[in-house]
Amino acid sequence: MILLVEDNPDHVALTIRALKKNHIANEVVVANDGAQAIDMLFGRGDFDGRPVTLPSVVLLDLKLPKVDGLEVLRALRAEDRTRLLPVVILTSSDEEQDILQSYRSGANSYIRKPVDFMQFLEATKQLGLYWLVLNEGPIAGGNG
Amino acid sequence: MGAASVRADFEVERLRSQVSTLEQLLAVHEKTALEQSRRLENIVNSISDGFFVLSREGRVTYLNQVAAALFMRMGAGSSDLLGRPLWAKFPNLAGGAVEQNFSRAMHDRAQITFEARFEPVDLHLEFHAYPWEDGLSVLFQDVSARKLNDLRREQMQIELERQVQLRTADLQATLSELEAFSYSVSHDLRAPLRSLDGFSQALLEDYSDSLESDGKLYLERIRANAQKMAQLIDALLQLSRVTRAEFNPAPVDLSALVRQIASDVRASDPRRDCEFTIEDGVSAEADARLIEVALQNLLNNAWKFSSQRRQTRIQFGVAPHNGVLACYIRDNGAGFDMKYSEKLFTAFQRLHDVREFEGTGIGLATVNRILKRHGARIWAESAPGQGACFYFTLNGLSAEAPKAKSA
Ligand SMILES: Nc1ncnc2c1ncn2[C@@H]1O[C@H](COP(=O)(O)OP(=O)(O)OP(=O)(O)O)[C@@H](O)[C@H]1O
Ligand SMILES: [Mg+2]
């Protein structure tokens, strides 16, 4: 399973399309803001009491309503259970500050959403290969 | 009459005449002395400073009119003072800085200058005391006005500093606003473009069968424009980054930098016949990162606008130009009309058709801003079809080895 944290419905549709085009068949679950993502991953709020399935990878936008992407990332890195969960920052920003902050906060990868959809396809292709095929890391076996 | 009495008479006469001569002489001397003393008095009174003489015991043995007036302002009549001890008259001064300085001058037999404030009437006085065997001559003047000016100037200085701080805070606020603005530009303005491009592409891929060739062309145009706009946004951001970037000047080896960039440029199209001539040992005081961006833009332009020559020639070096030492980057490309040479350095101003030479027109605006941050200047010389030469100054520009070397 892939958790996509993204507030722009157009971008949700385009990202799902790009994943499909790259034959990444994993189920995609969408969180519309940072607070919802945290609730899902930690079984809180609306998700209180439900069993938590950790995704294989989190695709995280930086600029999100309520709780922004960096805060979500820091929350994940602060918990033992989610410390090693692969997180890919997927954002329109190519501000140096954002890139540095993301890596400092423990992002595994950073992709700037290109305006050109074909470039985006290429980027998701590499993303898919890396995180879903090659990366048989510590979270392999069970989730996703 | 005897001879003796005649002699006596004569003697008396002689003495009398001598006495009268002496009396006349004395009168003349007295008159001169009086005149001299009056002249002295006039001189002393004509000084605009107060002047008085103190005996060893601190008695006032002389004072001029200005001194009398000043002492009057301090609360004493001039008649009270002459022949009286100064400190008895002004107990406020006794034991204070004035008395201490006076005794020191007398003791050390050395001239002394100092300032003192006379509290009761808020008078600022400046003293110059000159010791001699039997006492002290003192010149003094009221410097209250000057003190007041100093105070005002100090206050003005403080006010000025406060204003500068306010302005700086203002500027910082504007800067972080700019930061926030360019952040949302980079994020929010790009987002809709992505949707435009992405869904156009989806239409092309999923509904290709139901689209006529014109329809496909229109979609391609939408995509091209979305991407063009994204480029413009990125270009604007690049420009704003130059202003926001840190600035750390240090000696930079410009020749090495140009060689590096030249090899990158050449690698973008290795088949092109191009000769780079790069002068060795050129260095200057600059921010390495910013100056690299500037040189990249200039060399990219030289490379781009000479692409239609059979053989491209690009030169980098240092030479005096219009009376100053300047770096130059020269090409043998398309050139431009000097009529528009001022416009080149503003954002989005282009002199060539995009169909002939692509670009957004932000490069030279960026270069200009970078050089401005260095306190430097850029200008160009060209003619249509004659190639172009861009000159810029930099602090500490030097060319150690004036021999040119082919790269
Ligand atoms: N070496 C050159 N020879 C001829 N014309 C030049 C040269 N350099 C710049 N110009 C003219 O100045 C204009 C502005 O240059 P600038 O570098 O700002 O923009 P650009 O190269 O067109 O686009 P960009 O640098 O943003 O990709 C160019 O479009 C061109 O008309
Ligand atoms: Mg350019």
Coordinates of C-alpha atoms and ligand atoms in Angstrom, one line a residue:
Chain A
M1 CA 0.0 0.0 0.0
I2 CA 1.1 3.5 -0.8
L3 CA 0.0 6.5 1.4
L4 CA -0.3 9.7 -0.7
V5 CA -0.6 12.8 1.5
E6 CA -1.8 15.5 -0.9
D7 CA -4.5 18.1 -0.7
N8 CA -4.8 19.0 -4.4
P9 CA -7.4 16.5 -5.9
D10 CA -5.9 17.1 -9.4
H11 CA -2.5 16.1 -8.3
V12 CA -4.0 13.1 -6.5
A13 CA -5.5 12.0 -9.8
L14 CA -2.3 12.7 -11.8
T15 CA -0.1 10.9 -9.3
I16 CA -2.4 7.8 -9.3
R17 CA -2.3 7.9 -13.1
A18 CA 1.4 8.1 -13.1
L19 CA 1.8 5.2 -10.8
K20 CA -0.6 3.1 -12.9
K21 CA 1.3 4.0 -16.1
N22 CA 4.4 2.7 -14.4
H23 CA 2.7 -0.5 -13.5
I24 CA 2.9 0.1 -9.8
A25 CA -0.1 -1.9 -8.8
N26 CA 0.0 -1.1 -5.1
E27 CA -3.2 0.2 -3.5
V28 CA -3.1 4.0 -3.0
V29 CA -4.6 5.5 0.1
V30 CA -5.0 9.2 0.2
A31 CA -4.8 11.6 3.2
N32 CA -6.0 15.1 2.4
D33 CA -4.0 16.9 5.0
G34 CA -1.2 16.3 7.5
A35 CA -3.5 15.8 10.5
Q36 CA -5.4 13.0 8.7
A37 CA -2.1 11.4 7.7
I38 CA -0.9 11.3 11.3
D39 CA -4.3 10.0 12.5
M40 CA -4.1 7.2 9.9
L41 CA -0.5 6.2 10.7
F42 CA -0.9 6.3 14.5
G43 CA -4.5 5.1 14.8
R44 CA -5.7 8.3 16.3
G45 CA -8.7 10.6 15.9
D46 CA -11.1 9.2 13.3
F47 CA -8.9 6.1 13.0
D48 CA -8.9 5.4 16.8
G49 CA -9.2 1.7 17.5
R50 CA -8.8 0.6 13.9
P51 CA -5.8 -1.6 13.1
V52 CA -3.0 0.3 11.6
T53 CA -1.4 -1.0 8.4
L54 CA 1.8 0.8 7.7
P55 CA 2.3 1.6 4.0
S56 CA 5.4 0.5 2.0
V57 CA 6.1 4.1 1.3
V58 CA 4.6 7.6 2.1
L59 CA 4.5 10.2 -0.7
L60 CA 4.3 13.4 1.2
D61 CA 3.6 16.9 0.0
L62 CA 5.2 19.7 2.0
K63 CA 2.6 22.4 1.9
L64 CA -0.5 20.8 3.5
P65 CA -3.5 22.2 5.4
K66 CA -3.5 21.9 9.2
V67 CA -0.3 20.0 9.8
D68 CA 2.4 20.6 7.1
G69 CA 4.6 17.9 5.6
L70 CA 7.7 18.5 7.6
E71 CA 5.7 18.2 10.9
V72 CA 4.3 14.9 9.7
L73 CA 7.8 13.7 8.8
R74 CA 9.1 14.7 12.2
A75 CA 6.2 13.0 14.0
L76 CA 7.0 9.8 12.0
R77 CA 10.7 9.9 12.9
A78 CA 9.9 10.4 16.6
E79 CA 8.1 7.1 16.9
D80 CA 9.9 3.8 16.9
R81 CA 7.3 2.0 14.8
T82 CA 7.5 4.6 12.0
R83 CA 11.1 5.7 12.3
L84 CA 12.3 3.7 9.3
L85 CA 9.2 4.0 7.2
P86 CA 10.3 5.2 3.7
V87 CA 9.1 8.8 3.1
V88 CA 9.4 10.5 -0.2
I89 CA 8.8 14.2 -0.3
L90 CA 6.8 15.1 -3.4
T91 CA 6.4 18.8 -3.8
S92 CA 6.3 21.8 -6.2
S93 CA 8.9 23.6 -4.2
D94 CA 12.6 23.5 -5.2
E95 CA 13.6 26.0 -2.5
E96 CA 17.0 24.9 -1.2
Q97 CA 15.6 25.4 2.4
D98 CA 12.8 22.9 1.8
I99 CA 15.1 20.3 0.4
L100 CA 17.7 20.7 3.2
Q101 CA 15.0 20.7 5.9
S102 CA 13.4 17.6 4.4
Y103 CA 16.6 15.6 4.4
R104 CA 17.4 16.9 7.9
S105 CA 14.1 15.8 9.2
G106 CA 14.7 12.3 7.9
A107 CA 13.2 12.2 4.3
N108 CA 14.5 9.2 2.3
S109 CA 14.1 11.0 -1.0
Y110 CA 12.9 14.3 -2.5
I111 CA 11.2 14.8 -5.8
R112 CA 10.2 18.1 -7.2
K113 CA 6.9 17.6 -9.0
P114 CA 7.7 18.8 -12.5
V115 CA 5.1 20.6 -14.5
D116 CA 5.8 18.3 -17.4
F117 CA 3.8 15.1 -16.9
M118 CA 6.3 13.0 -18.8
Q119 CA 9.1 14.0 -16.5
F120 CA 6.9 13.1 -13.6
L121 CA 6.3 9.7 -15.1
E122 CA 10.0 9.2 -15.3
A123 CA 10.5 10.3 -11.7
T124 CA 7.7 8.0 -10.4
K125 CA 9.2 5.2 -12.4
Q126 CA 12.5 5.5 -10.6
L127 CA 10.6 5.9 -7.4
G128 CA 8.7 2.7 -8.0
L129 CA 11.8 0.8 -8.8
Y130 CA 13.7 2.0 -5.9
W131 CA 11.2 1.9 -3.1
L132 CA 8.9 -1.0 -4.1
V133 CA 11.3 -3.3 -5.8
L134 CA 14.8 -2.7 -4.8
N135 CA 14.3 -1.6 -1.3
E136 CA 13.8 -4.8 0.6
G137 CA 14.7 -2.9 3.7
P138 CA 13.7 -3.2 7.3
I139 CA 9.9 -2.8 6.6
A140 CA 9.8 -5.5 4.0
G141 CA 7.7 -8.5 4.8
G142 CA 4.1 -7.8 5.6
N143 CA 3.0 -4.3 4.7
G144 CA 1.9 -2.8 1.5
Chain B
M1 CA 79.0 138.9 47.7
G2 CA 81.7 136.4 48.3
A3 CA 82.7 133.9 45.7
A4 CA 81.4 131.1 48.0
S5 CA 77.9 132.5 48.0
V6 CA 78.0 132.8 44.3
R7 CA 79.0 129.2 43.9
A8 CA 76.3 128.2 46.4
D9 CA 73.7 130.1 44.4
F10 CA 74.9 128.5 41.3
E11 CA 74.8 125.0 42.9
V12 CA 71.2 125.6 44.1
E13 CA 70.2 126.7 40.6
R14 CA 71.8 123.6 39.1
L15 CA 70.1 121.3 41.6
R16 CA 66.8 123.0 41.1
S17 CA 67.1 122.6 37.4
Q18 CA 68.1 119.0 37.9
V19 CA 65.1 118.4 40.1
S20 CA 62.9 119.9 37.6
T21 CA 64.4 117.8 34.8
L22 CA 63.9 114.8 37.0
E23 CA 60.3 115.8 37.7
Q24 CA 59.7 116.2 34.0
L25 CA 61.3 112.8 33.4
L26 CA 59.2 111.3 36.1
A27 CA 56.1 112.8 34.7
V28 CA 56.9 111.4 31.3
H29 CA 57.7 108.0 32.8
E30 CA 54.5 108.0 34.9
K31 CA 52.5 108.9 31.8
T32 CA 54.2 106.2 29.8
A33 CA 53.7 103.7 32.6
L34 CA 50.1 104.7 32.9
E35 CA 49.6 104.5 29.2
Q36 CA 51.3 101.1 29.1
S37 CA 49.2 99.8 31.9
R38 CA 46.1 101.2 30.3
R39 CA 47.1 99.6 27.0
L40 CA 47.7 96.3 28.8
E41 CA 44.3 96.6 30.4
N42 CA 42.7 97.3 27.1
I43 CA 44.4 94.4 25.5
V44 CA 43.4 92.1 28.4
N45 CA 39.9 93.4 28.2
S46 CA 39.7 93.0 24.5
I47 CA 40.1 89.3 24.8
S48 CA 36.7 87.6 24.5
D49 CA 37.8 85.1 27.2
G50 CA 37.6 85.7 30.9
F51 CA 41.1 86.4 32.3
F52 CA 42.2 86.5 35.9
V53 CA 45.3 86.1 38.0
L54 CA 45.5 84.1 41.2
S55 CA 48.2 84.5 43.9
R56 CA 49.8 81.4 45.4
E57 CA 47.3 81.7 48.3
G58 CA 44.4 81.8 45.9
R59 CA 43.7 85.5 46.0
V60 CA 42.4 87.2 42.9
T61 CA 45.0 89.8 42.1
Y62 CA 43.6 90.8 38.7
L63 CA 40.5 90.1 36.6
N64 CA 39.3 91.5 33.2
Q65 CA 35.8 92.6 32.4
V66 CA 34.7 89.3 30.8
A67 CA 35.9 87.5 33.9
A68 CA 34.1 89.9 36.1
A69 CA 30.9 89.4 34.1
L70 CA 31.3 85.6 34.2
F71 CA 31.9 85.6 38.0
M72 CA 28.9 87.9 38.3
R73 CA 26.8 85.3 36.5
M74 CA 28.1 82.8 39.0
G75 CA 26.9 85.1 41.8
A76 CA 29.7 87.5 42.7
G77 CA 30.2 91.2 42.2
S78 CA 33.6 92.1 40.7
S79 CA 34.5 94.5 43.5
D80 CA 33.9 91.7 46.0
L81 CA 36.5 89.6 44.2
L82 CA 39.6 91.7 43.7
G83 CA 42.1 90.9 46.5
R84 CA 39.8 88.2 48.0
P85 CA 40.4 84.5 48.0
L86 CA 38.5 82.8 45.1
W87 CA 37.5 79.7 47.0
A88 CA 35.9 81.7 49.9
K89 CA 33.7 83.4 47.3
F90 CA 32.8 80.1 45.5
P91 CA 32.6 77.4 48.1
N92 CA 31.0 75.2 45.4
L93 CA 34.3 75.2 43.5
A94 CA 36.5 74.7 46.5
G95 CA 37.8 71.1 46.8
G96 CA 36.3 70.3 43.4
A97 CA 37.8 69.7 40.0
V98 CA 38.6 73.4 39.5
E99 CA 40.7 73.8 42.6
Q100 CA 42.4 70.5 42.1
N101 CA 43.4 71.3 38.6
F102 CA 44.6 74.8 39.6
S103 CA 46.8 73.3 42.4
R104 CA 48.1 70.7 40.1
A105 CA 49.1 73.3 37.4
M106 CA 50.8 75.4 40.1
H107 CA 52.5 72.4 41.6
D108 CA 53.7 70.9 38.3
R109 CA 54.4 74.3 36.8
A110 CA 52.6 73.0 33.8
Q111 CA 49.8 74.5 31.7
I112 CA 46.5 72.7 32.0
T113 CA 43.2 72.8 30.1
F114 CA 40.0 71.3 31.5
E115 CA 36.2 71.7 31.5
A116 CA 34.0 72.1 34.5
R117 CA 30.3 72.5 35.2
F118 CA 29.1 75.1 37.6
E119 CA 26.0 73.5 38.9
P120 CA 24.0 76.4 40.5
V121 CA 23.5 78.2 37.2
D122 CA 24.2 75.3 34.9
L123 CA 27.3 76.9 33.3
H124 CA 29.8 74.9 31.4
L125 CA 33.3 76.5 31.6
E126 CA 36.5 75.7 29.8
F127 CA 39.7 76.7 31.7
H128 CA 43.2 77.2 30.5
A129 CA 45.5 77.8 33.5
Y130 CA 49.1 79.0 33.0
P131 CA 51.4 78.9 36.1
W132 CA 54.2 81.4 36.9
E133 CA 56.4 82.0 40.0
D134 CA 53.8 83.8 42.1
G135 CA 50.6 82.2 41.0
L136 CA 48.4 81.4 38.1
S137 CA 47.0 83.2 35.1
V138 CA 43.7 81.7 34.0
L139 CA 41.8 82.1 30.7
F140 CA 38.2 80.8 30.9
Q141 CA 35.1 80.9 28.7
D142 CA 31.5 79.9 28.8
V143 CA 31.1 76.8 26.6
S144 CA 27.5 76.1 27.5
A145 CA 26.3 76.7 24.0
R146 CA 28.8 74.3 22.6
K147 CA 27.9 71.7 25.2
L148 CA 24.3 72.1 24.3
N149 CA 25.2 71.6 20.6
D150 CA 27.1 68.5 21.5
L151 CA 24.2 67.2 23.5
R152 CA 21.8 67.9 20.6
R153 CA 24.2 66.2 18.2
E154 CA 24.3 63.2 20.5
Q155 CA 20.6 63.1 20.6
M156 CA 20.4 63.4 16.9
Q157 CA 22.8 60.6 16.6
I158 CA 20.7 58.4 18.9
E159 CA 17.6 59.4 16.9
L160 CA 19.4 58.5 13.7
E161 CA 20.4 55.2 15.0
R162 CA 16.9 54.5 16.1
Q163 CA 15.6 55.4 12.6
V164 CA 18.2 53.1 11.0
Q165 CA 17.1 50.3 13.2
L166 CA 13.5 50.9 12.3
R167 CA 14.3 50.9 8.6
T168 CA 16.4 47.8 9.0
A169 CA 13.4 46.1 10.7
D170 CA 11.2 47.3 7.9
L171 CA 13.6 46.0 5.4
Q172 CA 13.8 42.6 7.1
A173 CA 10.0 42.4 7.2
T174 CA 9.9 43.2 3.5
L175 CA 12.5 40.6 2.8
S176 CA 10.7 37.9 4.7
E177 CA 7.5 38.9 2.9
L178 CA 9.4 38.5 -0.4
E179 CA 10.6 35.1 0.9
A180 CA 7.0 34.1 1.7
F181 CA 5.9 35.4 -1.7
S182 CA 8.5 33.5 -3.7
Y183 CA 7.7 30.4 -1.7
S184 CA 4.1 30.6 -2.7
V185 CA 5.0 31.4 -6.2
S186 CA 7.2 28.4 -6.4
H187 CA 4.4 26.2 -4.9
D188 CA 1.0 27.7 -5.6
L189 CA 1.5 29.1 -9.1
R190 CA 3.1 25.9 -10.4
A191 CA 0.3 23.6 -9.1
P192 CA -2.4 24.6 -11.6
L193 CA 0.2 24.4 -14.4
R194 CA 0.8 20.8 -13.5
S195 CA -2.9 20.1 -13.7
L196 CA -3.1 21.8 -17.1
D197 CA -0.2 19.8 -18.5
G198 CA -1.1 16.5 -16.8
F199 CA -4.7 16.4 -18.0
S200 CA -3.8 17.6 -21.5
Q201 CA -1.4 14.7 -21.6
A202 CA -4.2 12.4 -20.3
L203 CA -6.5 13.5 -23.0
L204 CA -3.8 12.9 -25.6
E205 CA -3.1 9.4 -24.3
D206 CA -6.6 8.2 -23.4
Y207 CA -8.7 9.9 -26.1
S208 CA -6.3 9.9 -28.9
D209 CA -8.8 8.0 -31.1
S210 CA -11.6 10.6 -30.9
L211 CA -9.2 13.6 -31.4
E212 CA -8.5 15.0 -34.8
S213 CA -5.0 16.0 -35.6
D214 CA -5.8 19.7 -35.0
G215 CA -7.2 18.8 -31.6
K216 CA -4.0 17.0 -30.7
L217 CA -2.0 20.0 -31.9
Y218 CA -4.1 22.3 -29.7
L219 CA -3.5 20.1 -26.7
E220 CA 0.2 20.1 -27.4
R221 CA 0.1 23.9 -27.5
I222 CA -1.6 24.0 -24.1
R223 CA 1.1 21.8 -22.8
A224 CA 3.9 23.8 -24.3
N225 CA 2.5 27.0 -22.8
A226 CA 2.0 25.5 -19.4
Q227 CA 5.7 24.5 -19.5
K228 CA 6.7 27.9 -20.8
M229 CA 5.0 29.5 -17.9
A230 CA 6.6 27.2 -15.5
Q231 CA 10.0 28.2 -17.0
L232 CA 9.1 31.9 -16.5
I233 CA 8.2 31.3 -12.9
D234 CA 11.4 29.4 -12.3
A235 CA 13.3 32.2 -14.0
L236 CA 11.7 34.8 -11.7
L237 CA 12.5 32.7 -8.7
Q238 CA 16.1 32.4 -9.8
L239 CA 16.3 36.2 -10.0
S240 CA 14.8 36.7 -6.6
R241 CA 17.2 34.1 -5.2
V242 CA 20.2 36.3 -6.2
T243 CA 18.9 39.1 -4.0
R244 CA 18.2 36.8 -1.1
A245 CA 21.4 34.8 -1.3
E246 CA 24.1 35.2 1.3
F247 CA 27.0 37.3 0.1
N248 CA 30.5 36.2 1.1
P249 CA 33.3 37.8 -1.0
A250 CA 36.7 36.1 -1.1
P251 CA 39.4 35.8 -3.7
V252 CA 38.2 33.7 -6.7
D253 CA 40.2 32.2 -9.5
L254 CA 38.0 33.4 -12.4
S255 CA 40.1 31.7 -15.1
A256 CA 39.6 28.3 -13.4
L257 CA 35.9 29.0 -13.1
V258 CA 35.5 30.0 -16.7
R259 CA 37.5 26.9 -17.9
Q260 CA 35.1 24.7 -15.9
I261 CA 32.0 26.4 -17.3
A262 CA 33.4 26.3 -20.8
S263 CA 33.9 22.6 -20.6
D264 CA 30.3 22.1 -19.4
V265 CA 29.0 24.3 -22.2
R266 CA 31.0 22.5 -24.8
A267 CA 29.7 19.2 -23.5
S268 CA 26.2 20.3 -24.2
D269 CA 26.9 19.9 -27.9
P270 CA 30.4 18.3 -28.4
R271 CA 30.0 18.3 -32.2
R272 CA 30.1 22.1 -32.4
D273 CA 33.3 23.6 -33.7
C274 CA 34.2 26.1 -31.0
E275 CA 37.5 27.6 -29.8
F276 CA 37.6 29.0 -26.3
T277 CA 40.5 31.3 -25.5
I278 CA 40.8 31.8 -21.7
E279 CA 43.3 34.1 -20.1
D280 CA 45.2 32.5 -17.2
G281 CA 45.6 33.8 -13.7
V282 CA 42.6 36.1 -13.7
S283 CA 41.3 36.6 -10.1
A284 CA 39.1 39.0 -8.2
E285 CA 37.3 39.5 -4.9
A286 CA 33.8 38.0 -5.3
D287 CA 31.2 35.7 -4.0
A288 CA 32.2 32.4 -5.6
R289 CA 28.6 31.0 -6.0
L290 CA 27.1 34.2 -7.3
I291 CA 29.9 35.0 -9.7
E292 CA 29.7 31.4 -11.1
V293 CA 26.0 32.0 -11.9
A294 CA 26.9 35.3 -13.6
L295 CA 29.7 33.7 -15.7
Q296 CA 27.5 30.7 -16.6
N297 CA 24.9 33.1 -18.0
L298 CA 27.4 35.1 -20.0
L299 CA 29.1 32.1 -21.4
N300 CA 25.8 30.4 -22.2
N301 CA 24.7 33.6 -24.1
A302 CA 28.0 33.7 -26.0
W303 CA 27.6 30.0 -26.9
K304 CA 23.9 30.4 -27.8
F305 CA 24.1 33.5 -29.9
S306 CA 27.0 32.2 -31.9
S307 CA 25.5 28.9 -32.7
Q308 CA 24.9 29.8 -36.3
R309 CA 28.6 30.5 -37.0
R310 CA 30.5 27.7 -38.8
Q311 CA 33.2 28.2 -36.1
T312 CA 32.4 29.7 -32.8
R313 CA 35.1 31.7 -31.0
I314 CA 34.7 32.7 -27.4
Q315 CA 37.3 34.7 -25.4
F316 CA 37.7 35.5 -21.8
G317 CA 40.2 37.9 -20.4
V318 CA 41.1 41.2 -18.7
A319 CA 41.7 44.5 -20.5
P320 CA 41.4 48.2 -19.8
H321 CA 38.2 49.5 -21.3
N322 CA 36.9 53.1 -21.1
G323 CA 39.6 53.8 -18.6
V324 CA 38.9 50.9 -16.2
L325 CA 40.3 47.4 -15.9
A326 CA 37.5 45.1 -16.9
C327 CA 36.8 41.4 -17.5
Y328 CA 35.4 40.6 -20.9
I329 CA 33.6 37.8 -22.6
R330 CA 33.6 38.1 -26.3
D331 CA 31.9 36.0 -29.0
N332 CA 31.7 36.1 -32.8
G333 CA 27.9 35.5 -32.9
A334 CA 24.8 37.3 -34.0
G335 CA 25.5 40.5 -32.0
F336 CA 22.8 43.1 -31.5
D337 CA 22.0 46.7 -32.2
M338 CA 23.6 49.0 -29.6
K339 CA 20.4 51.1 -29.6
Y340 CA 18.9 48.6 -27.2
S341 CA 22.0 47.9 -25.1
E342 CA 20.5 49.3 -22.0
K343 CA 17.4 47.2 -22.2
L344 CA 19.3 43.9 -22.2
F345 CA 19.9 44.0 -18.5
T346 CA 16.2 44.2 -17.5
A347 CA 14.1 41.1 -16.9
F348 CA 12.3 39.5 -19.9
Q349 CA 13.9 41.9 -22.4
R350 CA 15.1 40.0 -25.5
L351 CA 16.5 41.3 -28.7
H352 CA 16.2 38.1 -30.7
D353 CA 13.3 36.0 -31.9
V354 CA 12.6 32.9 -29.8
R355 CA 12.3 30.9 -33.0
E356 CA 15.9 31.8 -33.8
F357 CA 17.4 31.7 -30.3
E358 CA 15.4 30.3 -27.4
G359 CA 15.4 31.9 -23.9
T360 CA 13.3 33.7 -21.3
G361 CA 15.3 36.9 -21.1
I362 CA 16.2 36.6 -17.4
G363 CA 19.9 35.7 -17.8
L364 CA 21.4 39.2 -18.1
A365 CA 19.0 40.6 -15.5
T366 CA 20.4 38.0 -13.1
V367 CA 24.0 38.9 -14.1
N368 CA 23.3 42.6 -13.6
R369 CA 21.9 42.0 -10.1
I370 CA 24.8 39.8 -9.1
L371 CA 27.3 42.4 -10.2
K372 CA 25.3 45.2 -8.4
R373 CA 25.6 43.1 -5.2
H374 CA 29.4 43.2 -5.8
G375 CA 29.3 46.9 -6.2
A376 CA 30.4 46.3 -9.8
R377 CA 29.2 47.2 -13.3
I378 CA 28.4 45.5 -16.6
W379 CA 28.2 46.9 -20.1
A380 CA 28.2 45.6 -23.6
E381 CA 29.6 46.4 -27.0
S382 CA 28.2 44.9 -30.2
A383 CA 26.8 45.4 -33.7
P384 CA 24.4 43.2 -35.6
G385 CA 26.3 40.3 -37.1
Q386 CA 29.5 41.4 -35.5
G387 CA 29.6 39.3 -32.4
A388 CA 29.2 40.8 -28.9
C389 CA 31.5 41.7 -26.0
F390 CA 30.3 42.0 -22.4
Y391 CA 32.6 43.8 -20.0
F392 CA 32.3 43.9 -16.2
T393 CA 34.3 45.3 -13.3
L394 CA 35.1 43.6 -10.0
N395 CA 36.9 44.5 -6.8
G396 CA 40.5 43.4 -6.7
L397 CA 40.5 42.3 -10.3
S398 CA 44.0 41.2 -11.4
A399 CA 45.5 39.3 -14.3
E400 CA 48.8 37.8 -13.2
A401 CA 49.8 36.0 -16.2
P402 CA 48.9 38.1 -19.2
K403 CA 49.6 35.3 -21.7
A404 CA 46.5 33.8 -23.4
K405 CA 46.1 30.1 -23.5
S406 CA 43.8 28.0 -25.6
A407 CA 41.4 25.7 -23.8
Ligands
LIG1 N1 26.3 37.2 -26.5 C1 25.2 37.8 -27.1 N2 25.1 38.0 -28.4 C2 24.0 38.6 -28.9 N3 22.9 39.0 -28.2 C3 23.0 38.7 -26.9 C4 24.1 38.1 -26.2 N4 23.8 38.0 -24.9 C5 22.6 38.5 -24.8 N5 22.1 39.0 -25.9 C6 20.7 39.6 -26.1 O1 20.2 40.0 -24.9 C7 19.0 39.3 -24.6 C8 18.9 39.1 -23.1 O2 19.8 38.1 -22.7 P1 19.5 37.1 -21.5 O3 20.6 36.3 -21.2 O4 18.9 38.0 -20.4 O5 18.3 36.3 -22.1 P2 18.2 35.0 -22.9 O6 19.6 34.4 -23.1 O7 17.4 35.3 -24.2 O8 17.4 34.0 -22.0 P3 17.8 33.3 -20.7 O9 19.2 33.7 -20.4 O10 16.8 33.7 -19.7 O11 17.7 31.8 -21.1 C9 19.1 38.1 -25.4 O12 17.8 37.6 -25.7 C10 19.8 38.6 -26.7 O13 18.8 39.2 -27.5
MG2 MG 20.9 34.1 -21.4

